[in-house]
Amino acid sequence: MRYAQLVMGPAGSGKSTYCSTIVKHCEALRRSVRVVNLDPAAEYFDYPVMADIRELISVDDVMEDDSLRFGPNGGLVFCMEYFIQNFDWLEEELGEGEDDYFLFDCPGQIELYTHIPVMRQLVDTLQHWNFRVCAVFLIDSQFMVDPSKFLSGVLSALSAMVTLEVPHINVMTKMDLLSKKAKKEIERYLDPDIRGILADGREGYFDQKFQKLTKALGTVVDDFSLVQFLPLDRSDEDSIDIVLNTIDSAIQYGEDLEPREVPELPDDDDDDGRDSGFPGEES
């Protein structure tokens, strides 16, 4: 069995920073984690990448092809569609192993998780290769500080969750960049009471024209407890540990590993062969 995190989220949500944080944290735990870059528009990494989609195809290469005439978004979609036609490249890069653990740093364009089946095809292929997959959807905590943006982020996360149909963990990133006041305010969004948040619509957060639609969407999310968030503070080892352990639990990482041998207990008999019993108890 092998394990994978699909690290997703909007542009600027901190996907590469998240991968760097998890890699360094696992190094401290003497645990092996490898990163695969699936963003053909990526530019820089501060951690080792074992496989890089840009070796197969990149957005720059596509945009420079005069016969295609794609812009950045069209070029990225073209790259990802080319990628799914060449999964043999990924299979070769991943190699064969047992108990391998990978982070897949994915592109940020939301259309890849909504009306284009690219990421779902990736999930299905990884599962066929005996991977347990968890979707890790990142949202910038600085983006989620008012109700309207929060609801937008919730619906984006929900869209990815419904499309991929795998264990799904939502993470609120960049908590270490918030002020003390903002950290206190954002606590209400981690395990949200959608009805309470929607009540803020009276203060002008939501367009009055769409009040009924907004209320209906929020009520569905609230009634079925569909979306919750884990806070990630890079400066807090406990915060990183909670996020990693939650994901590990979702994909049952470690349950198939061989248990450590239990050392034999010392003989409870006395030298004369009699049982010593409990303290204060006669033999």
mmCIF file of C-alpha atoms in Angstrom:
data_model
loop_
_atom_site.group_PDB
_atom_site.id
_atom_site.type_symbol
_atom_site.label_atom_id
_atom_site.label_comp_id
_atom_site.label_asym_id
_atom_site.label_seq_id
_atom_site.Cartn_x
_atom_site.Cartn_y
_atom_site.Cartn_z
ATOM 1 C CA MET A 1 0.000 0.000 0.000
ATOM 2 C CA ARG A 2 1.167 3.534 -0.836
ATOM 3 C CA TYR A 3 -0.112 6.898 0.339
ATOM 4 C CA ALA A 4 -0.709 10.275 -1.288
ATOM 5 C CA GLN A 5 -1.814 13.776 -0.389
ATOM 6 C CA LEU A 6 -3.238 15.840 -3.241
ATOM 7 C CA VAL A 7 -2.339 19.371 -2.133
ATOM 8 C CA MET A 8 -4.903 21.677 -3.728
ATOM 9 C CA GLY A 9 -6.275 25.183 -3.350
ATOM 10 C CA PRO A 10 -6.551 28.547 -5.107
ATOM 11 C CA ALA A 11 -3.472 30.382 -6.365
ATOM 12 C CA GLY A 12 -1.663 31.964 -3.431
ATOM 13 C CA SER A 13 -3.200 29.678 -0.817
ATOM 14 C CA GLY A 14 0.240 28.372 0.192
ATOM 15 C CA LYS A 15 0.437 24.943 -1.466
ATOM 16 C CA SER A 16 4.208 24.955 -2.026
ATOM 17 C CA THR A 17 4.764 26.435 1.432
ATOM 18 C CA TYR A 18 2.589 23.682 2.888
ATOM 19 C CA CYS A 19 4.666 21.016 1.119
ATOM 20 C CA SER A 20 7.861 22.592 2.420
ATOM 21 C CA THR A 21 6.450 22.676 5.963
ATOM 22 C CA ILE A 22 5.378 19.009 5.896
ATOM 23 C CA VAL A 23 8.701 17.895 4.391
ATOM 24 C CA LYS A 24 10.725 19.668 7.105
ATOM 25 C CA HIS A 25 8.420 18.420 9.843
ATOM 26 C CA CYS A 26 8.750 14.827 8.615
ATOM 27 C CA GLU A 27 12.527 15.173 8.379
ATOM 28 C CA ALA A 28 12.531 16.092 12.067
ATOM 29 C CA LEU A 29 10.464 12.957 12.741
ATOM 30 C CA ARG A 30 12.876 10.872 10.603
ATOM 31 C CA ARG A 31 9.994 10.029 8.327
ATOM 32 C CA SER A 32 10.286 9.768 4.551
ATOM 33 C CA VAL A 33 8.002 11.993 2.444
ATOM 34 C CA ARG A 34 8.561 12.803 -1.217
ATOM 35 C CA VAL A 35 7.094 15.619 -3.306
ATOM 36 C CA VAL A 36 5.801 15.459 -6.872
ATOM 37 C CA ASN A 37 5.192 18.768 -8.652
ATOM 38 C CA LEU A 38 2.103 18.672 -10.868
ATOM 39 C CA ASP A 39 1.962 22.413 -11.540
ATOM 40 C CA PRO A 40 3.309 23.077 -15.062
ATOM 41 C CA ALA A 41 3.507 26.787 -14.258
ATOM 42 C CA ALA A 42 5.594 26.423 -11.071
ATOM 43 C CA GLU A 43 8.791 28.449 -10.811
ATOM 44 C CA TYR A 44 10.680 27.717 -7.585
ATOM 45 C CA PHE A 45 10.868 25.126 -4.784
ATOM 46 C CA ASP A 46 12.807 25.283 -1.529
ATOM 47 C CA TYR A 47 12.568 21.513 -1.055
ATOM 48 C CA PRO A 48 13.680 18.535 -3.167
ATOM 49 C CA VAL A 49 11.212 17.409 -5.846
ATOM 50 C CA MET A 50 11.430 13.753 -6.876
ATOM 51 C CA ALA A 51 9.326 14.265 -10.040
ATOM 52 C CA ASP A 52 8.410 17.459 -11.909
ATOM 53 C CA ILE A 53 5.698 17.685 -14.568
ATOM 54 C CA ARG A 54 7.709 20.442 -16.264
ATOM 55 C CA GLU A 55 10.072 17.714 -17.452
ATOM 56 C CA LEU A 56 7.100 16.372 -19.416
ATOM 57 C CA ILE A 57 5.432 19.666 -20.402
ATOM 58 C CA SER A 58 5.333 23.258 -19.123
ATOM 59 C CA VAL A 59 3.031 26.239 -19.606
ATOM 60 C CA ASP A 60 5.888 28.317 -21.018
ATOM 61 C CA ASP A 61 6.518 25.727 -23.731
ATOM 62 C CA VAL A 62 2.842 25.674 -24.681
ATOM 63 C CA MET A 63 2.509 29.459 -24.765
ATOM 64 C CA GLU A 64 5.583 29.771 -26.968
ATOM 65 C CA ASP A 65 4.063 27.409 -29.550
ATOM 66 C CA ASP A 66 2.614 29.724 -32.207
ATOM 67 C CA SER A 67 0.396 26.964 -33.571
ATOM 68 C CA LEU A 68 -1.505 26.709 -30.277
ATOM 69 C CA ARG A 69 -1.847 30.380 -29.278
ATOM 70 C CA PHE A 70 -2.870 29.709 -25.689
ATOM 71 C CA GLY A 71 -2.778 32.174 -22.814
ATOM 72 C CA PRO A 72 -1.749 31.171 -19.251
ATOM 73 C CA ASN A 73 -5.064 29.508 -18.284
ATOM 74 C CA GLY A 74 -5.613 27.765 -21.611
ATOM 75 C CA GLY A 75 -1.981 26.672 -21.603
ATOM 76 C CA LEU A 76 -2.328 25.134 -18.150
ATOM 77 C CA VAL A 77 -5.470 23.205 -19.113
ATOM 78 C CA PHE A 78 -3.671 21.948 -22.240
ATOM 79 C CA CYS A 79 -0.718 20.818 -20.096
ATOM 80 C CA MET A 80 -2.944 18.904 -17.685
ATOM 81 C CA GLU A 81 -4.882 17.209 -20.488
ATOM 82 C CA TYR A 82 -1.553 16.226 -22.061
ATOM 83 C CA PHE A 83 -0.492 14.906 -18.649
ATOM 84 C CA ILE A 84 -3.468 12.551 -18.296
ATOM 85 C CA GLN A 85 -2.645 11.116 -21.713
ATOM 86 C CA ASN A 86 0.862 10.343 -20.449
ATOM 87 C CA PHE A 87 0.305 8.773 -17.031
ATOM 88 C CA ASP A 88 2.996 6.254 -17.920
ATOM 89 C CA TRP A 89 5.514 9.060 -17.304
ATOM 90 C CA LEU A 90 4.201 9.495 -13.756
ATOM 91 C CA GLU A 91 4.119 5.751 -13.133
ATOM 92 C CA GLU A 92 7.766 5.479 -14.136
ATOM 93 C CA GLU A 93 8.756 8.443 -11.949
ATOM 94 C CA LEU A 94 6.972 7.037 -8.891
ATOM 95 C CA GLY A 95 8.623 3.649 -9.286
ATOM 96 C CA GLU A 96 7.576 0.682 -7.199
ATOM 97 C CA GLY A 97 7.654 0.519 -3.450
ATOM 98 C CA GLU A 98 5.742 -0.237 -0.270
ATOM 99 C CA ASP A 99 4.533 2.303 2.288
ATOM 100 C CA ASP A 100 5.785 5.219 0.141
ATOM 101 C CA TYR A 101 4.282 8.579 1.075
ATOM 102 C CA PHE A 102 3.921 11.341 -1.538
ATOM 103 C CA LEU A 103 2.774 14.955 -1.612
ATOM 104 C CA PHE A 104 1.376 15.952 -5.007
ATOM 105 C CA ASP A 105 1.678 19.736 -5.360
ATOM 106 C CA CYS A 106 -1.248 20.490 -7.701
ATOM 107 C CA PRO A 107 -2.151 23.544 -9.822
ATOM 108 C CA GLY A 108 -4.452 26.179 -8.364
ATOM 109 C CA GLN A 109 -6.940 26.750 -11.193
ATOM 110 C CA ILE A 110 -10.368 25.886 -9.810
ATOM 111 C CA GLU A 111 -11.705 24.653 -13.162
ATOM 112 C CA LEU A 112 -9.459 21.595 -12.820
ATOM 113 C CA TYR A 113 -11.621 20.523 -9.868
ATOM 114 C CA THR A 114 -15.029 21.469 -11.278
ATOM 115 C CA HIS A 115 -15.914 20.933 -14.959
ATOM 116 C CA ILE A 116 -12.667 19.353 -16.230
ATOM 117 C CA PRO A 117 -12.157 15.696 -15.155
ATOM 118 C CA VAL A 118 -8.350 15.924 -14.932
ATOM 119 C CA MET A 119 -7.943 15.588 -11.165
ATOM 120 C CA ARG A 120 -10.603 12.898 -10.876
ATOM 121 C CA GLN A 121 -8.769 10.863 -13.505
ATOM 122 C CA LEU A 122 -5.555 11.313 -11.527
ATOM 123 C CA VAL A 123 -7.265 10.073 -8.347
ATOM 124 C CA ASP A 124 -8.728 7.033 -10.109
ATOM 125 C CA THR A 125 -5.314 6.188 -11.595
ATOM 126 C CA LEU A 126 -3.503 6.502 -8.263
ATOM 127 C CA GLN A 127 -6.072 4.255 -6.609
ATOM 128 C CA HIS A 128 -5.580 1.727 -9.404
ATOM 129 C CA TRP A 129 -1.863 1.844 -8.551
ATOM 130 C CA ASN A 130 -2.696 0.859 -4.956
ATOM 131 C CA PHE A 131 -2.561 4.357 -3.442
ATOM 132 C CA ARG A 132 -4.690 5.598 -0.590
ATOM 133 C CA VAL A 133 -5.413 9.213 -1.498
ATOM 134 C CA CYS A 134 -6.426 12.188 0.640
ATOM 135 C CA ALA A 135 -7.395 15.553 -0.841
ATOM 136 C CA VAL A 136 -5.914 18.428 1.174
ATOM 137 C CA PHE A 137 -7.656 21.669 0.221
ATOM 138 C CA LEU A 138 -5.915 24.859 1.377
ATOM 139 C CA ILE A 139 -7.512 28.254 1.931
ATOM 140 C CA ASP A 140 -5.581 31.393 2.948
ATOM 141 C CA SER A 141 -6.813 32.422 6.409
ATOM 142 C CA GLN A 142 -6.277 36.076 5.458
ATOM 143 C CA PHE A 143 -8.874 35.568 2.702
ATOM 144 C CA MET A 144 -11.441 34.076 5.093
ATOM 145 C CA VAL A 145 -11.849 36.976 7.495
ATOM 146 C CA ASP A 146 -15.299 38.097 6.325
ATOM 147 C CA PRO A 147 -18.488 36.064 5.754
ATOM 148 C CA SER A 148 -18.839 36.524 1.991
ATOM 149 C CA LYS A 149 -15.272 35.399 1.242
ATOM 150 C CA PHE A 150 -15.654 32.554 3.717
ATOM 151 C CA LEU A 151 -18.741 31.210 1.956
ATOM 152 C CA SER A 152 -16.938 31.464 -1.383
ATOM 153 C CA GLY A 153 -14.027 29.440 0.021
ATOM 154 C CA VAL A 154 -16.393 26.855 1.500
ATOM 155 C CA LEU A 155 -18.107 26.312 -1.856
ATOM 156 C CA SER A 156 -14.746 25.934 -3.622
ATOM 157 C CA ALA A 157 -13.666 23.303 -1.100
ATOM 158 C CA LEU A 158 -17.035 21.564 -1.356
ATOM 159 C CA SER A 159 -16.798 21.469 -5.159
ATOM 160 C CA ALA A 160 -13.431 19.692 -4.991
ATOM 161 C CA MET A 161 -14.711 17.299 -2.319
ATOM 162 C CA VAL A 162 -17.773 16.289 -4.361
ATOM 163 C CA THR A 163 -15.759 15.902 -7.585
ATOM 164 C CA LEU A 164 -12.922 13.769 -6.219
ATOM 165 C CA GLU A 165 -14.831 11.535 -3.774
ATOM 166 C CA VAL A 166 -11.843 10.701 -1.580
ATOM 167 C CA PRO A 167 -11.083 11.508 2.077
ATOM 168 C CA HIS A 168 -10.930 15.299 2.208
ATOM 169 C CA ILE A 169 -9.266 17.635 4.726
ATOM 170 C CA ASN A 170 -9.651 21.420 4.567
ATOM 171 C CA VAL A 171 -6.770 23.461 5.975
ATOM 172 C CA MET A 172 -6.727 27.163 6.790
ATOM 173 C CA THR A 173 -3.159 28.275 6.075
ATOM 174 C CA LYS A 174 -0.978 31.253 7.067
ATOM 175 C CA MET A 175 -2.401 31.429 10.588
ATOM 176 C CA ASP A 176 1.041 32.596 11.718
ATOM 177 C CA LEU A 177 0.596 35.780 9.650
ATOM 178 C CA LEU A 178 -2.608 36.859 11.407
ATOM 179 C CA SER A 179 -2.716 39.415 14.182
ATOM 180 C CA LYS A 180 -3.958 38.329 17.621
ATOM 181 C CA LYS A 181 -7.270 40.053 16.934
ATOM 182 C CA ALA A 182 -7.676 38.336 13.557
ATOM 183 C CA LYS A 183 -6.819 34.931 15.064
ATOM 184 C CA LYS A 184 -9.572 35.396 17.626
ATOM 185 C CA GLU A 185 -12.077 36.461 14.967
ATOM 186 C CA ILE A 186 -11.280 33.572 12.649
ATOM 187 C CA GLU A 187 -11.970 30.905 15.276
ATOM 188 C CA ARG A 188 -15.669 31.100 14.362
ATOM 189 C CA TYR A 189 -14.816 29.924 10.834
ATOM 190 C CA LEU A 190 -12.873 26.788 11.784
ATOM 191 C CA ASP A 191 -15.958 24.819 12.865
ATOM 192 C CA PRO A 192 -18.469 27.214 11.401
ATOM 193 C CA ASP A 193 -22.021 27.984 12.423
ATOM 194 C CA ILE A 194 -23.182 28.948 8.934
ATOM 195 C CA ARG A 195 -26.498 30.333 10.135
ATOM 196 C CA GLY A 196 -24.733 32.656 12.537
ATOM 197 C CA ILE A 197 -22.318 33.754 9.833
ATOM 198 C CA LEU A 198 -25.157 34.372 7.375
ATOM 199 C CA ALA A 199 -26.819 36.589 9.956
ATOM 200 C CA ASP A 200 -23.986 39.011 9.263
ATOM 201 C CA GLY A 201 -25.646 39.565 5.878
ATOM 202 C CA ARG A 202 -27.716 42.233 7.555
ATOM 203 C CA GLU A 203 -24.490 44.191 7.933
ATOM 204 C CA GLY A 204 -23.989 44.330 4.166
ATOM 205 C CA TYR A 205 -21.630 41.394 3.624
ATOM 206 C CA PHE A 206 -23.994 39.711 1.152
ATOM 207 C CA ASP A 207 -25.858 41.163 -1.803
ATOM 208 C CA GLN A 208 -29.513 41.519 -0.800
ATOM 209 C CA LYS A 209 -30.569 40.327 -4.263
ATOM 210 C CA PHE A 210 -29.142 36.879 -3.562
ATOM 211 C CA GLN A 211 -30.113 36.542 0.116
ATOM 212 C CA LYS A 212 -32.369 33.497 -0.446
ATOM 213 C CA LEU A 213 -29.778 31.705 -2.566
ATOM 214 C CA THR A 214 -27.006 32.455 -0.076
ATOM 215 C CA LYS A 215 -29.149 31.241 2.817
ATOM 216 C CA ALA A 216 -30.086 28.025 0.973
ATOM 217 C CA LEU A 217 -26.443 27.205 0.160
ATOM 218 C CA GLY A 218 -25.288 27.963 3.670
ATOM 219 C CA THR A 219 -28.096 25.910 5.234
ATOM 220 C CA VAL A 220 -27.150 22.809 3.196
ATOM 221 C CA VAL A 221 -23.501 23.112 4.268
ATOM 222 C CA ASP A 222 -24.531 23.688 7.891
ATOM 223 C CA ASP A 223 -27.194 20.968 8.191
ATOM 224 C CA PHE A 224 -24.948 18.233 6.804
ATOM 225 C CA SER A 225 -21.710 19.443 8.494
ATOM 226 C CA LEU A 226 -20.005 19.259 5.108
ATOM 227 C CA VAL A 227 -17.065 21.623 5.576
ATOM 228 C CA GLN A 228 -14.736 22.203 8.513
ATOM 229 C CA PHE A 229 -11.205 23.611 8.647
ATOM 230 C CA LEU A 230 -8.001 22.774 10.482
ATOM 231 C CA PRO A 231 -5.775 25.760 11.300
ATOM 232 C CA LEU A 232 -2.136 25.553 10.172
ATOM 233 C CA ASP A 233 0.415 27.722 11.928
ATOM 234 C CA ARG A 234 3.914 27.094 10.526
ATOM 235 C CA SER A 235 5.496 28.458 13.706
ATOM 236 C CA ASP A 236 3.675 25.923 15.905
ATOM 237 C CA GLU A 237 4.892 22.305 15.742
ATOM 238 C CA ASP A 238 1.740 21.081 17.484
ATOM 239 C CA SER A 239 -0.413 22.703 14.789
ATOM 240 C CA ILE A 240 1.579 20.984 12.027
ATOM 241 C CA ASP A 241 1.412 17.682 13.896
ATOM 242 C CA ILE A 242 -2.375 17.860 14.264
ATOM 243 C CA VAL A 243 -2.843 18.502 10.539
ATOM 244 C CA LEU A 244 -0.494 15.662 9.545
ATOM 245 C CA ASN A 245 -1.993 13.190 12.023
ATOM 246 C CA THR A 246 -5.520 14.013 10.842
ATOM 247 C CA ILE A 247 -4.546 13.320 7.223
ATOM 248 C CA ASP A 248 -2.680 10.133 8.193
ATOM 249 C CA SER A 249 -5.776 8.929 10.019
ATOM 250 C CA ALA A 250 -7.978 9.673 6.993
ATOM 251 C CA ILE A 251 -5.853 7.428 4.743
ATOM 252 C CA GLN A 252 -5.024 4.939 7.515
ATOM 253 C CA TYR A 253 -1.297 5.535 7.217
ATOM 254 C CA GLY A 254 0.699 3.320 9.532
ATOM 255 C CA GLU A 255 -2.003 0.740 10.154
ATOM 256 C CA ASP A 256 -0.352 -1.735 7.783
ATOM 257 C CA LEU A 257 3.149 -1.253 9.186
ATOM 258 C CA GLU A 258 4.694 -4.052 11.199
ATOM 259 C CA PRO A 259 4.209 -3.496 14.947
ATOM 260 C CA ARG A 260 7.262 -3.190 17.110
ATOM 261 C CA GLU A 261 8.194 -6.240 19.142
ATOM 262 C CA VAL A 262 7.164 -6.039 22.789
ATOM 263 C CA PRO A 263 10.086 -6.845 25.125
ATOM 264 C CA GLU A 264 9.621 -9.810 27.420
ATOM 265 C CA LEU A 265 8.625 -8.971 30.969
ATOM 266 C CA PRO A 266 11.002 -9.996 33.785
ATOM 267 C CA ASP A 267 10.188 -13.186 35.675
ATOM 268 C CA ASP A 268 7.936 -12.408 38.643
ATOM 269 C CA ASP A 269 9.139 -15.444 40.628
ATOM 270 C CA ASP A 270 11.516 -15.004 43.532
ATOM 271 C CA ASP A 271 14.820 -16.811 43.653
ATOM 272 C CA ASP A 272 13.272 -19.600 45.765
ATOM 273 C CA GLY A 273 10.693 -20.222 43.086
ATOM 274 C CA ARG A 274 7.767 -18.659 44.950
ATOM 275 C CA ASP A 275 5.551 -16.022 43.298
ATOM 276 C CA SER A 276 6.326 -12.631 44.791
ATOM 277 C CA GLY A 277 2.708 -11.484 44.422
ATOM 278 C CA PHE A 278 1.623 -7.852 44.871
ATOM 279 C CA PRO A 279 3.156 -5.534 47.442
ATOM 280 C CA GLY A 280 1.664 -6.163 50.847
ATOM 281 C CA GLU A 281 0.166 -9.456 49.727
ATOM 282 C CA GLU A 282 1.248 -12.740 51.218
ATOM 283 C CA SER A 283 2.397 -15.498 48.865
#
